[in-house]
Structures are given as structure tokens and as C-alpha cells.
PDB file of C-alpha atoms in Angstrom:
ATOM      1  CA  MET A   1      32.138  80.004  10.694  1.00 51.00           C
ATOM      2  CA  VAL A   2      29.039  77.981  11.604  1.00 55.00           C
ATOM      3  CA  GLY A   3      26.078  80.332  11.662  1.00 58.00           C
ATOM      4  CA  SER A   4      23.000  78.158  12.245  1.00 77.00           C
ATOM      5  CA  SER A   5      21.843  75.113  14.154  1.00 82.00           C
ATOM      6  CA  HIS A   6      20.874  73.474  10.825  1.00 81.00           C
ATOM      7  CA  GLU A   7      24.479  73.574   9.663  1.00 79.00           C
ATOM      8  CA  ALA A   8      25.978  72.710  13.042  1.00 80.00           C
ATOM      9  CA  LEU A   9      23.847  69.588  13.537  1.00 82.00           C
ATOM     10  CA  HIS A  10      25.333  67.820  10.523  1.00 80.00           C
ATOM     11  CA  ARG A  11      28.774  69.487  10.527  1.00 81.00           C
ATOM     12  CA  VAL A  12      29.613  67.819  13.840  1.00 81.00           C
ATOM     13  CA  PHE A  13      29.801  64.495  11.960  1.00 81.00           C
ATOM     14  CA  GLN A  14      32.275  65.982   9.487  1.00 82.00           C
ATOM     15  CA  LYS A  15      34.453  66.986  12.438  1.00 80.00           C
ATOM     16  CA  ASP A  16      34.316  63.456  13.891  1.00 83.00           C
ATOM     17  CA  PRO A  17      32.923  60.921  11.366  1.00 81.00           C
ATOM     18  CA  ALA A  18      33.245  58.054  13.852  1.00 84.00           C
ATOM     19  CA  LEU A  19      30.673  59.817  16.057  1.00 85.00           C
ATOM     20  CA  LEU A  20      27.976  58.859  13.561  1.00 81.00           C
ATOM     21  CA  THR A  21      28.632  55.137  13.799  1.00 81.00           C
ATOM     22  CA  ARG A  22      28.812  55.413  17.600  1.00 84.00           C
ATOM     23  CA  ALA A  23      25.420  57.130  17.444  1.00 85.00           C
ATOM     24  CA  PHE A  24      24.085  54.073  15.604  1.00 82.00           C
ATOM     25  CA  GLN A  25      25.141  51.879  18.520  1.00 82.00           C
ATOM     26  CA  LYS A  26      24.555  54.152  21.538  1.00 84.00           C
ATOM     27  CA  VAL A  27      21.584  56.254  20.421  1.00 88.00           C
ATOM     28  CA  LEU A  28      19.719  54.399  17.686  1.00 86.00           C
ATOM     29  CA  ARG A  29      20.540  50.862  18.953  1.00 86.00           C
ATOM     30  CA  VAL A  30      21.076  49.807  15.331  1.00 82.00           C
ATOM     31  CA  PRO A  31      23.934  47.372  14.591  1.00 81.00           C
ATOM     32  CA  PHE A  32      26.541  48.799  12.252  1.00 82.00           C
ATOM     33  CA  PRO A  33      29.784  47.108  11.148  1.00 84.00           C
ATOM     34  CA  GLU A  34      33.001  48.391  12.732  1.00 84.00           C
ATOM     35  CA  PRO A  35      34.357  51.124  10.411  1.00 84.00           C
ATOM     36  CA  ARG A  36      37.864  50.944   8.990  1.00 82.00           C
ATOM     37  CA  ASP A  37      37.972  54.229   7.078  1.00 84.00           C
ATOM     38  CA  PHE A  38      35.850  57.348   6.401  1.00 79.00           C
ATOM     39  CA  ALA A  39      35.697  59.821   3.543  1.00 79.00           C
ATOM     40  CA  VAL A  40      33.531  62.941   3.400  1.00 79.00           C
ATOM     41  CA  LEU A  41      32.089  63.175  -0.120  1.00 79.00           C
ATOM     42  CA  ASN A  42      30.695  65.984  -2.259  1.00 75.00           C
ATOM     43  CA  ALA A  43      27.133  66.545  -1.062  1.00 73.00           C
ATOM     44  CA  ASP A  44      25.926  67.979  -4.396  1.00 71.00           C
ATOM     45  CA  LEU A  45      23.489  65.600  -6.125  1.00 64.00           C
ATOM     46  CA  THR A  46      22.576  67.984  -8.947  1.00 61.00           C
ATOM     47  CA  GLU A  47      22.203  66.414 -12.377  1.00 57.00           C
ATOM     48  CA  ILE A  48      22.703  68.077 -15.759  1.00 49.00           C
ATOM     49  CA  GLU A  49      19.146  69.410 -15.557  1.00 52.00           C
ATOM     50  CA  PRO A  50      18.944  72.750 -13.719  1.00 45.00           C
ATOM     51  CA  VAL A  51      17.404  71.302 -10.550  1.00 47.00           C
ATOM     52  CA  GLU A  52      19.651  71.602  -7.515  1.00 51.00           C
ATOM     53  CA  ARG A  53      19.590  68.669  -5.124  1.00 68.00           C
ATOM     54  CA  ARG A  54      21.979  68.684  -2.217  1.00 80.00           C
ATOM     55  CA  VAL A  55      22.222  66.607   0.953  1.00 85.00           C
ATOM     56  CA  ASP A  56      23.618  68.168   4.124  1.00 90.00           C
ATOM     57  CA  THR A  57      26.485  65.766   4.791  1.00 91.00           C
ATOM     58  CA  LEU A  58      27.551  62.703   2.805  1.00 91.00           C
ATOM     59  CA  MET A  59      30.186  60.238   4.017  1.00 91.00           C
ATOM     60  CA  ARG A  60      31.501  56.950   2.703  1.00 92.00           C
ATOM     61  CA  VAL A  61      32.493  54.441   5.376  1.00 91.00           C
ATOM     62  CA  GLU A  62      34.461  51.291   4.673  1.00 92.00           C
ATOM     63  CA  THR A  63      33.800  48.238   6.831  1.00 90.00           C
ATOM     64  CA  ASP A  64      34.673  44.552   6.722  1.00 90.00           C
ATOM     65  CA  ASP A  65      31.115  43.978   5.507  1.00 89.00           C
ATOM     66  CA  GLY A  66      31.488  46.421   2.619  1.00 91.00           C
ATOM     67  CA  ALA A  67      31.061  50.144   1.963  1.00 92.00           C
ATOM     68  CA  TYR A  68      28.138  52.310   3.077  1.00 93.00           C
ATOM     69  CA  LEU A  69      27.056  55.848   2.248  1.00 93.00           C
ATOM     70  CA  LEU A  70      25.875  57.755   5.300  1.00 92.00           C
ATOM     71  CA  VAL A  71      23.452  60.500   4.255  1.00 93.00           C
ATOM     72  CA  VAL A  72      22.950  63.007   7.099  1.00 92.00           C
ATOM     73  CA  GLU A  73      20.045  65.455   6.882  1.00 94.00           C
ATOM     74  CA  SER A  74      19.536  68.217   9.468  1.00 93.00           C
ATOM     75  CA  GLN A  75      15.824  68.919   9.888  1.00 93.00           C
ATOM     76  CA  GLY A  76      14.459  71.900  11.828  1.00 92.00           C
ATOM     77  CA  LYS A  77      10.757  71.327  11.125  1.00 93.00           C
ATOM     78  CA  LYS A  78       8.350  69.144   9.175  1.00 94.00           C
ATOM     79  CA  ASP A  79       8.792  69.486   5.411  1.00 93.00           C
ATOM     80  CA  GLU A  80       6.654  67.196   3.259  1.00 93.00           C
ATOM     81  CA  LYS A  81       8.867  67.921   0.244  1.00 92.00           C
ATOM     82  CA  LYS A  82      11.571  65.852   1.938  1.00 92.00           C
ATOM     83  CA  ARG A  83       9.395  62.754   1.644  1.00 91.00           C
ATOM     84  CA  GLY A  84       9.904  63.097  -2.089  1.00 90.00           C
ATOM     85  CA  SER A  85      13.544  64.201  -1.980  1.00 92.00           C
ATOM     86  CA  TRP A  86      14.889  61.553   0.394  1.00 94.00           C
ATOM     87  CA  PRO A  87      13.919  58.506  -1.727  1.00 94.00           C
ATOM     88  CA  TYR A  88      15.448  60.272  -4.733  1.00 91.00           C
ATOM     89  CA  TYR A  89      18.698  60.923  -2.851  1.00 92.00           C
ATOM     90  CA  LEU A  90      19.066  57.269  -1.871  1.00 94.00           C
ATOM     91  CA  ALA A  91      18.262  55.885  -5.319  1.00 93.00           C
ATOM     92  CA  TYR A  92      20.598  58.365  -7.012  1.00 91.00           C
ATOM     93  CA  LEU A  93      23.470  57.661  -4.613  1.00 92.00           C
ATOM     94  CA  TYR A  94      23.115  53.903  -4.959  1.00 93.00           C
ATOM     95  CA  GLU A  95      23.238  54.191  -8.745  1.00 92.00           C
ATOM     96  CA  LYS A  96      26.230  56.547  -8.630  1.00 91.00           C
ATOM     97  CA  TYR A  97      28.385  54.817  -5.989  1.00 92.00           C
ATOM     98  CA  HIS A  98      27.040  51.225  -6.088  1.00 92.00           C
ATOM     99  CA  CYS A  99      27.035  50.835  -2.309  1.00 92.00           C
ATOM    100  CA  GLU A 100      24.273  50.870   0.291  1.00 94.00           C
ATOM    101  CA  PRO A 101      22.966  54.321   1.316  1.00 95.00           C
ATOM    102  CA  VAL A 102      21.773  54.913   4.892  1.00 94.00           C
ATOM    103  CA  LEU A 103      19.603  57.957   5.651  1.00 95.00           C
ATOM    104  CA  VAL A 104      20.099  59.615   9.055  1.00 94.00           C
ATOM    105  CA  VAL A 105      17.968  62.599  10.091  1.00 95.00           C
ATOM    106  CA  ILE A 106      19.069  64.742  13.046  1.00 95.00           C
ATOM    107  CA  THR A 107      16.807  67.265  14.755  1.00 95.00           C
ATOM    108  CA  GLN A 108      16.383  69.278  17.958  1.00 94.00           C
ATOM    109  CA  ASN A 109      12.600  68.936  17.896  1.00 94.00           C
ATOM    110  CA  SER A 110      10.657  65.916  19.195  1.00 95.00           C
ATOM    111  CA  ALA A 111       7.651  66.451  16.908  1.00 96.00           C
ATOM    112  CA  THR A 112       9.947  66.734  13.893  1.00 96.00           C
ATOM    113  CA  ALA A 113      11.719  63.554  14.978  1.00 96.00           C
ATOM    114  CA  ARG A 114       8.443  61.617  15.114  1.00 96.00           C
ATOM    115  CA  TRP A 115       7.454  62.941  11.688  1.00 96.00           C
ATOM    116  CA  ALA A 116      10.819  62.113  10.133  1.00 96.00           C
ATOM    117  CA  ALA A 117      10.796  58.555  11.527  1.00 96.00           C
ATOM    118  CA  GLN A 118       7.617  57.609   9.663  1.00 95.00           C
ATOM    119  CA  PRO A 119       8.371  55.202   6.781  1.00 95.00           C
ATOM    120  CA  ILE A 120       8.045  56.663   3.290  1.00 93.00           C
ATOM    121  CA  ARG A 121       6.078  54.230   1.119  1.00 93.00           C
ATOM    122  CA  ARG A 122       5.676  54.441  -2.643  1.00 89.00           C
ATOM    123  CA  GLY A 123       3.583  52.057  -4.757  1.00 88.00           C
ATOM    124  CA  LEU A 124       0.307  50.144  -4.454  1.00 85.00           C
ATOM    125  CA  PRO A 125      -1.489  49.871  -1.105  1.00 83.00           C
ATOM    126  CA  GLY A 126      -0.167  46.733   0.542  1.00 83.00           C
ATOM    127  CA  TRP A 127       2.587  46.343  -2.063  1.00 87.00           C
ATOM    128  CA  ASP A 128       5.342  48.913  -1.735  1.00 88.00           C
ATOM    129  CA  SER A 129       7.521  49.411  -4.782  1.00 90.00           C
ATOM    130  CA  LEU A 130       9.792  51.527  -2.595  1.00 91.00           C
ATOM    131  CA  MET A 131      10.053  52.066   1.156  1.00 93.00           C
ATOM    132  CA  VAL A 132      12.451  54.412   2.957  1.00 94.00           C
ATOM    133  CA  ARG A 133      12.939  54.145   6.725  1.00 95.00           C
ATOM    134  CA  PRO A 134      14.977  57.112   8.028  1.00 96.00           C
ATOM    135  CA  LEU A 135      17.049  56.671  11.171  1.00 95.00           C
ATOM    136  CA  VAL A 136      16.349  59.679  13.405  1.00 96.00           C
ATOM    137  CA  ILE A 137      18.618  61.222  16.045  1.00 95.00           C
ATOM    138  CA  GLY A 138      16.887  63.702  18.334  1.00 95.00           C
ATOM    139  CA  PRO A 139      16.182  64.812  21.901  1.00 94.00           C
ATOM    140  CA  ASP A 140      14.053  61.739  22.643  1.00 94.00           C
ATOM    141  CA  ASN A 141      16.850  59.218  22.075  1.00 94.00           C
ATOM    142  CA  VAL A 142      20.096  61.136  22.615  1.00 93.00           C
ATOM    143  CA  PRO A 143      21.093  60.807  26.289  1.00 92.00           C
ATOM    144  CA  VAL A 144      21.502  63.880  28.495  1.00 91.00           C
ATOM    145  CA  ILE A 145      25.179  63.800  29.455  1.00 90.00           C
ATOM    146  CA  ALA A 146      25.320  65.901  32.605  1.00 87.00           C
ATOM    147  CA  SER A 147      28.346  64.292  34.270  1.00 88.00           C
ATOM    148  CA  GLU A 148      31.881  65.582  33.691  1.00 86.00           C
ATOM    149  CA  ARG A 149      33.278  62.054  33.910  1.00 89.00           C
ATOM    150  CA  GLU A 150      30.768  60.724  31.388  1.00 92.00           C
ATOM    151  CA  ALA A 151      31.427  63.673  29.058  1.00 92.00           C
ATOM    152  CA  GLU A 152      35.176  63.038  29.218  1.00 91.00           C
ATOM    153  CA  ARG A 153      34.664  59.390  28.199  1.00 92.00           C
ATOM    154  CA  ASP A 154      33.190  60.460  24.845  1.00 93.00           C
ATOM    155  CA  VAL A 155      33.509  64.198  24.224  1.00 92.00           C
ATOM    156  CA  PRO A 156      31.973  64.170  20.695  1.00 93.00           C
ATOM    157  CA  LEU A 157      28.921  62.286  21.991  1.00 93.00           C
ATOM    158  CA  ALA A 158      28.590  64.831  24.803  1.00 93.00           C
ATOM    159  CA  VAL A 159      28.761  67.575  22.167  1.00 93.00           C
ATOM    160  CA  LEU A 160      25.990  65.839  20.226  1.00 93.00           C
ATOM    161  CA  SER A 161      23.973  65.688  23.459  1.00 93.00           C
ATOM    162  CA  ALA A 162      24.354  69.436  23.990  1.00 92.00           C
ATOM    163  CA  MET A 163      23.423  70.158  20.382  1.00 92.00           C
ATOM    164  CA  THR A 164      20.288  68.010  20.202  1.00 93.00           C
ATOM    165  CA  HIS A 165      19.039  69.248  23.593  1.00 91.00           C
ATOM    166  CA  GLY A 166      20.184  72.827  22.927  1.00 88.00           C
ATOM    167  CA  ARG A 167      16.672  74.249  22.570  1.00 87.00           C
ATOM    168  CA  GLY A 168      15.168  72.440  25.548  1.00 82.00           C
ATOM    169  CA  ALA A 169      15.167  72.687  29.323  1.00 79.00           C
ATOM    170  CA  LYS A 170      17.796  69.941  29.658  1.00 77.00           C
ATOM    171  CA  ALA A 171      20.552  72.056  28.074  1.00 81.00           C
ATOM    172  CA  ALA A 172      21.433  73.656  31.424  1.00 76.00           C
ATOM    173  CA  ALA A 173      22.564  70.350  32.913  1.00 80.00           C
ATOM    174  CA  ILE A 174      24.927  69.659  30.005  1.00 87.00           C
ATOM    175  CA  LEU A 175      26.904  72.849  29.399  1.00 89.00           C
ATOM    176  CA  GLU A 176      29.102  73.193  32.493  1.00 86.00           C
ATOM    177  CA  PRO A 177      30.252  69.528  32.653  1.00 89.00           C
ATOM    178  CA  LEU A 178      30.875  69.592  28.901  1.00 91.00           C
ATOM    179  CA  ALA A 179      32.983  72.743  29.146  1.00 89.00           C
ATOM    180  CA  LEU A 180      35.205  70.991  31.665  1.00 87.00           C
ATOM    181  CA  ALA A 181      35.421  67.899  29.446  1.00 90.00           C
ATOM    182  CA  LEU A 182      36.473  69.988  26.427  1.00 91.00           C
ATOM    183  CA  ARG A 183      39.749  70.673  28.221  1.00 86.00           C
ATOM    184  CA  THR A 184      40.728  67.045  27.653  1.00 88.00           C
ATOM    185  CA  VAL A 185      40.806  67.473  23.855  1.00 88.00           C
ATOM    186  CA  ASP A 186      43.119  69.620  21.739  1.00 87.00           C
ATOM    187  CA  GLY A 187      42.492  73.351  21.529  1.00 85.00           C
ATOM    188  CA  GLU A 188      41.442  73.331  17.877  1.00 87.00           C
ATOM    189  CA  SER A 189      38.818  70.640  18.445  1.00 88.00           C
ATOM    190  CA  ALA A 190      37.550  72.416  21.555  1.00 89.00           C
ATOM    191  CA  ALA A 191      37.102  75.631  19.542  1.00 88.00           C
ATOM    192  CA  VAL A 192      35.214  73.860  16.729  1.00 90.00           C
ATOM    193  CA  PHE A 193      32.971  71.957  19.130  1.00 90.00           C
ATOM    194  CA  GLY A 194      32.318  75.146  21.092  1.00 90.00           C
ATOM    195  CA  GLN A 195      31.177  76.983  17.974  1.00 89.00           C
ATOM    196  CA  LEU A 196      28.907  74.128  16.898  1.00 90.00           C
ATOM    197  CA  ILE A 197      27.252  74.036  20.326  1.00 91.00           C
ATOM    198  CA  GLU A 198      26.692  77.809  20.430  1.00 90.00           C
ATOM    199  CA  SER A 199      24.915  77.622  17.060  1.00 90.00           C
ATOM    200  CA  CYS A 200      22.432  75.108  18.504  1.00 90.00           C
ATOM    201  CA  LEU A 201      21.502  76.962  21.701  1.00 89.00           C
ATOM    202  CA  GLY A 202      18.087  78.599  21.480  1.00 86.00           C
ATOM    203  CA  ASP A 203      17.949  80.501  24.784  1.00 82.00           C
ATOM    204  CA  PRO A 204      19.901  83.820  24.775  1.00 82.00           C
ATOM    205  CA  LEU A 205      20.863  83.226  28.421  1.00 81.00           C
ATOM    206  CA  ALA A 206      22.208  79.800  27.477  1.00 83.00           C
ATOM    207  CA  LYS A 207      24.274  81.399  24.725  1.00 85.00           C
ATOM    208  CA  ASP A 208      25.694  83.952  27.182  1.00 84.00           C
ATOM    209  CA  LEU A 209      26.529  81.212  29.663  1.00 84.00           C
ATOM    210  CA  TRP A 210      28.220  79.127  26.979  1.00 88.00           C
ATOM    211  CA  ARG A 211      30.259  82.121  25.761  1.00 86.00           C
ATOM    212  CA  ASP A 212      31.518  82.662  29.304  1.00 84.00           C
ATOM    213  CA  LEU A 213      32.428  78.989  29.585  1.00 85.00           C
ATOM    214  CA  MET A 214      34.227  79.123  26.230  1.00 86.00           C
ATOM    215  CA  SER A 215      36.091  82.230  27.369  1.00 81.00           C
ATOM    216  CA  GLU A 216      37.411  80.210  30.281  1.00 76.00           C
ATOM    217  CA  ILE A 217      38.364  77.376  27.929  1.00 79.00           C
ATOM    218  CA  ARG A 218      40.258  79.777  25.644  1.00 77.00           C
ATOM    219  CA  TYR A 219      42.123  81.112  28.677  1.00 66.00           C
ATOM    220  CA  PHE A 220      42.944  77.558  29.666  1.00 67.00           C
ATOM    221  CA  PHE A 221      44.485  76.705  26.298  1.00 72.00           C
ATOM    222  CA  ASN A 222      46.232  80.041  25.720  1.00 68.00           C
ATOM    223  CA  ASN A 223      47.784  80.433  29.167  1.00 55.00           C
ATOM    224  CA  PRO A 224      51.211  78.645  29.415  1.00 51.00           C
ATOM    225  CA  VAL A 225      50.694  77.802  33.079  1.00 43.00           C
ATOM    226  CA  ALA A 226      47.253  76.346  32.361  1.00 44.00           C
ATOM    227  CA  GLU A 227      48.708  74.327  29.498  1.00 48.00           C
ATOM    228  CA  LYS A 228      51.290  72.834  31.850  1.00 46.00           C
ATOM    229  CA  VAL A 229      48.534  71.969  34.325  1.00 43.00           C
ATOM    230  CA  ARG A 230      46.504  70.297  31.564  1.00 45.00           C
ATOM    231  CA  GLU A 231      49.453  68.138  30.535  1.00 48.00           C
ATOM    232  CA  GLU A 232      49.774  66.998  34.140  1.00 44.00           C
ATOM    233  CA  GLY A 233      46.125  65.948  34.083  1.00 43.00           C
ATOM    234  CA  ARG A 234      44.768  68.582  36.482  1.00 41.00           C
ATOM    235  CA  VAL A 235      41.928  70.898  35.495  1.00 41.00           C
ATOM    236  CA  GLU A 236      41.839  74.343  37.051  1.00 42.00           C
ATOM    237  CA  GLY A 237      40.212  77.625  36.104  1.00 46.00           C
ATOM    238  CA  ARG A 238      40.178  81.189  37.209  1.00 58.00           C
ATOM    239  CA  ALA A 239      38.241  81.766  40.417  1.00 65.00           C
ATOM    240  CA  GLU A 240      36.601  84.934  39.126  1.00 67.00           C
ATOM    241  CA  ASP A 241      35.288  83.221  35.986  1.00 68.00           C
ATOM    242  CA  ARG A 242      34.027  80.168  37.848  1.00 73.00           C
ATOM    243  CA  SER A 243      32.214  82.205  40.493  1.00 80.00           C
ATOM    244  CA  GLU A 244      30.470  84.241  37.776  1.00 78.00           C
ATOM    245  CA  ILE A 245      29.529  81.063  35.913  1.00 76.00           C
ATOM    246  CA  THR A 246      28.003  79.614  39.100  1.00 81.00           C
ATOM    247  CA  LEU A 247      25.793  82.666  39.520  1.00 84.00           C
ATOM    248  CA  GLU A 248      24.850  82.727  35.823  1.00 78.00           C
ATOM    249  CA  ILE A 249      23.718  79.092  35.943  1.00 79.00           C
ATOM    250  CA  LEU A 250      21.387  79.923  38.845  1.00 82.00           C
ATOM    251  CA  GLU A 251      20.025  83.016  37.116  1.00 79.00           C
ATOM    252  CA  TRP A 252      19.527  81.152  33.838  1.00 74.00           C
ATOM    253  CA  ARG A 253      17.534  78.474  35.686  1.00 74.00           C
ATOM    254  CA  GLY A 254      15.381  81.175  37.282  1.00 79.00           C
ATOM    255  CA  ILE A 255      16.704  80.550  40.814  1.00 83.00           C
ATOM    256  CA  PRO A 256      16.642  83.806  42.885  1.00 88.00           C
ATOM    257  CA  VAL A 257      20.119  84.772  44.134  1.00 89.00           C
ATOM    258  CA  THR A 258      20.250  86.752  47.363  1.00 89.00           C
ATOM    259  CA  GLY A 259      22.920  89.323  48.071  1.00 88.00           C
ATOM    260  CA  ALA A 260      24.426  87.079  50.737  1.00 90.00           C
ATOM    261  CA  VAL A 261      24.774  84.149  48.323  1.00 87.00           C
ATOM    262  CA  ARG A 262      26.254  86.362  45.607  1.00 89.00           C
ATOM    263  CA  GLU A 263      28.751  87.891  48.038  1.00 89.00           C
ATOM    264  CA  ARG A 264      29.887  84.492  49.345  1.00 90.00           C
ATOM    265  CA  VAL A 265      30.349  83.028  45.870  1.00 88.00           C
ATOM    266  CA  LEU A 266      32.248  86.041  44.520  1.00 88.00           C
ATOM    267  CA  ALA A 267      34.482  86.163  47.611  1.00 88.00           C
ATOM    268  CA  CYS A 268      35.577  82.516  47.280  1.00 87.00           C
ATOM    269  CA  THR A 269      39.047  81.914  45.795  1.00 82.00           C
ATOM    270  CA  ASP A 270      39.140  78.142  46.325  1.00 82.00           C
ATOM    271  CA  LEU A 271      38.914  76.712  42.803  1.00 78.00           C
ATOM    272  CA  GLU A 272      37.898  73.239  43.964  1.00 80.00           C
ATOM    273  CA  GLN A 273      35.104  74.664  46.125  1.00 84.00           C
ATOM    274  CA  LEU A 274      33.903  76.831  43.257  1.00 83.00           C
ATOM    275  CA  LYS A 275      33.871  73.789  40.998  1.00 78.00           C
ATOM    276  CA  VAL A 276      31.610  71.967  43.482  1.00 82.00           C
ATOM    277  CA  TRP A 277      29.282  74.964  43.719  1.00 84.00           C
ATOM    278  CA  SER A 278      29.048  75.387  39.931  1.00 79.00           C
ATOM    279  CA  GLN A 279      28.127  71.712  39.559  1.00 75.00           C
ATOM    280  CA  ARG A 280      25.504  71.984  42.303  1.00 80.00           C
ATOM    281  CA  ALA A 281      24.066  75.074  40.602  1.00 81.00           C
ATOM    282  CA  ILE A 282      22.798  72.829  37.816  1.00 73.00           C
ATOM    283  CA  HIS A 283      20.492  70.895  40.178  1.00 75.00           C
ATOM    284  CA  VAL A 284      19.714  72.829  43.393  1.00 81.00           C
ATOM    285  CA  ALA A 285      16.222  74.170  44.080  1.00 83.00           C
ATOM    286  CA  ARG A 286      17.432  77.190  46.115  1.00 88.00           C
ATOM    287  CA  ALA A 287      20.588  79.276  45.781  1.00 87.00           C
ATOM    288  CA  GLU A 288      21.381  78.670  49.471  1.00 89.00           C
ATOM    289  CA  ASP A 289      21.626  74.928  48.754  1.00 87.00           C
ATOM    290  CA  LEU A 290      24.947  75.546  46.992  1.00 87.00           C
ATOM    291  CA  PHE A 291      26.559  75.494  50.422  1.00 86.00           C
ATOM    292  CA  THR A 292      24.802  72.361  51.703  1.00 82.00           C
ATOM    293  CA  GLU A 293      26.532  68.978  51.445  1.00 74.00           C
ATOM    294  CA  GLY A 294      24.527  66.403  49.554  1.00 59.00           C
ATOM    295  CA  CYS A 295      22.525  68.912  47.504  1.00 56.00           C
ATOM    296  CA  GLY A 296      22.735  68.510  43.745  1.00 53.00           C
TER     297      GLY A 296
END
């Protein structure tokens, strides 16, 4: 059970190790050799001396250019102690495994991201004996994936988008399209991704919305008829759930919902129409604009 955003932010790479190398290319714009194999390693770096040192996630990736150690650190806030720990981690890992270590820091906070990206220099002024340059993944460089089609193209990357933006205003645009995209993966993966995302959502209303969306996803995977529909490539949901989700999105965004709008949404049984309205709810400025073509 994932209980915190700190744990979720690095655990997502254990669930899908290839996501990390895709993040190098799509988020960080850093060239990385095409991976052939991954192995999640023991993250405990404690030596015989009673000083515990532990990284969050440690993976070994084999490429045609050689092996790399990917050191993933989840960072919630600035911590100057890390500027001493991180160089130690990299030096220790290189000595232990004899392959190149790469430090990746992931955060939900822009200020923390800027702090973490600063090079760590050790030695004489103008002559560094050691320099560490962390690669940082955060809300300023992870794209907001607010399109169902785009989320379906790379579900793990869309999950990473929801997680890194989970404490900001952009989270609302991501959740509903992502919930629909999760139906294209297996049920076990959808459940794991759903739990990771919930751990990273800061707004209680966002958590409630996501729980409702996940309830619909669980229904989708557990219902035999829905499973048959999924295999045929069609995505449907229960009208009652989707109408409630549409209204919750508006309320979460602070959009006033009149009685007339609420009544019309709850009375609708057309799943395709409700899907259109729920997608518009992410963008419209007024609740009445749900029913206007071209809005959202």
C-alpha cells in the first residue's frame, strides 16, 4: 500500500522501469542509450558502520553502450543535507557496481526542482574535485497530458504527469482523460497506477474525484459485460457515475452549478453525451457551457 507522495513518486518507476528512460528523452531532453534490460536493485547503501544511507529507487539498465545505475530520489522540499548525501551515493555506487551512476530527482514542487537542479561542487574555487549535476523531473518540465488520446499513447507517462502536477491547479485537466486511458491497460496495472496517483494528489476534492473515477474503473474491469466491451475496443461507463463525475469536476474547479444544469446532467442516460460533457467540464468557464458546441 503506497501511503505518501514521496513513496509514490519513485515507486512508479519500479512499476514501469522503461518510463524513466522515456522521461530522459521526452521530459529532460537528455540522450540515453536504448535499454535492453532492467533490474531493480537493493536501495540500501548502508556500510558496516551504523550510519544508514538509503536511496529511494535504484535500477540497473543494460544498453548497447554499457550498463548504467539510475538513482531516483523523491524530494518534497529543499534539504541541504542531500547535497552531501547525493555525491556520496554516486561515488559509493560506482565503486560497488563499477558502472556509471545517474542521479534523477523527482518532485512536485517548482522551487524544490530549481534547488535540486543546481550543480553540487566540491573542491577549490575554480577547480572542482567533484561535481554532481542532478537531472530533475518536476512540474516545470513534465507535460500536462489532458487528452485521452495522448494519455492512451503512453499511459505511464500520463500517470507521471498526474503525479508531478498532483498538487497544482493543472491536476484537474489530467484526471478524467487519464481515468479513461487506464482502461486500455490490464486491471492490475490500472489499480497500481490509480493508487500511486491518489497518493500524490494534494487537494481533498481532487482525491474524492479520483476515487470516484477509480470506482468506475474497478466496475469496468470487474463487470463481465464491461470486460467484453473493453476487448472489443469500446469504452463505456455507467451513466450515473459519469454524470456525477461531470458535476464533481465543475464543483472542484469552483464553477457554480445551477439546479437546472444539475438536473439535466443527472437525467441524461446517453453515455457518449455524458462523456462529451465530462470532458468539457475540465475547461468551460460556466456550467451552462457544457451544453454548447465548441466550448472546451
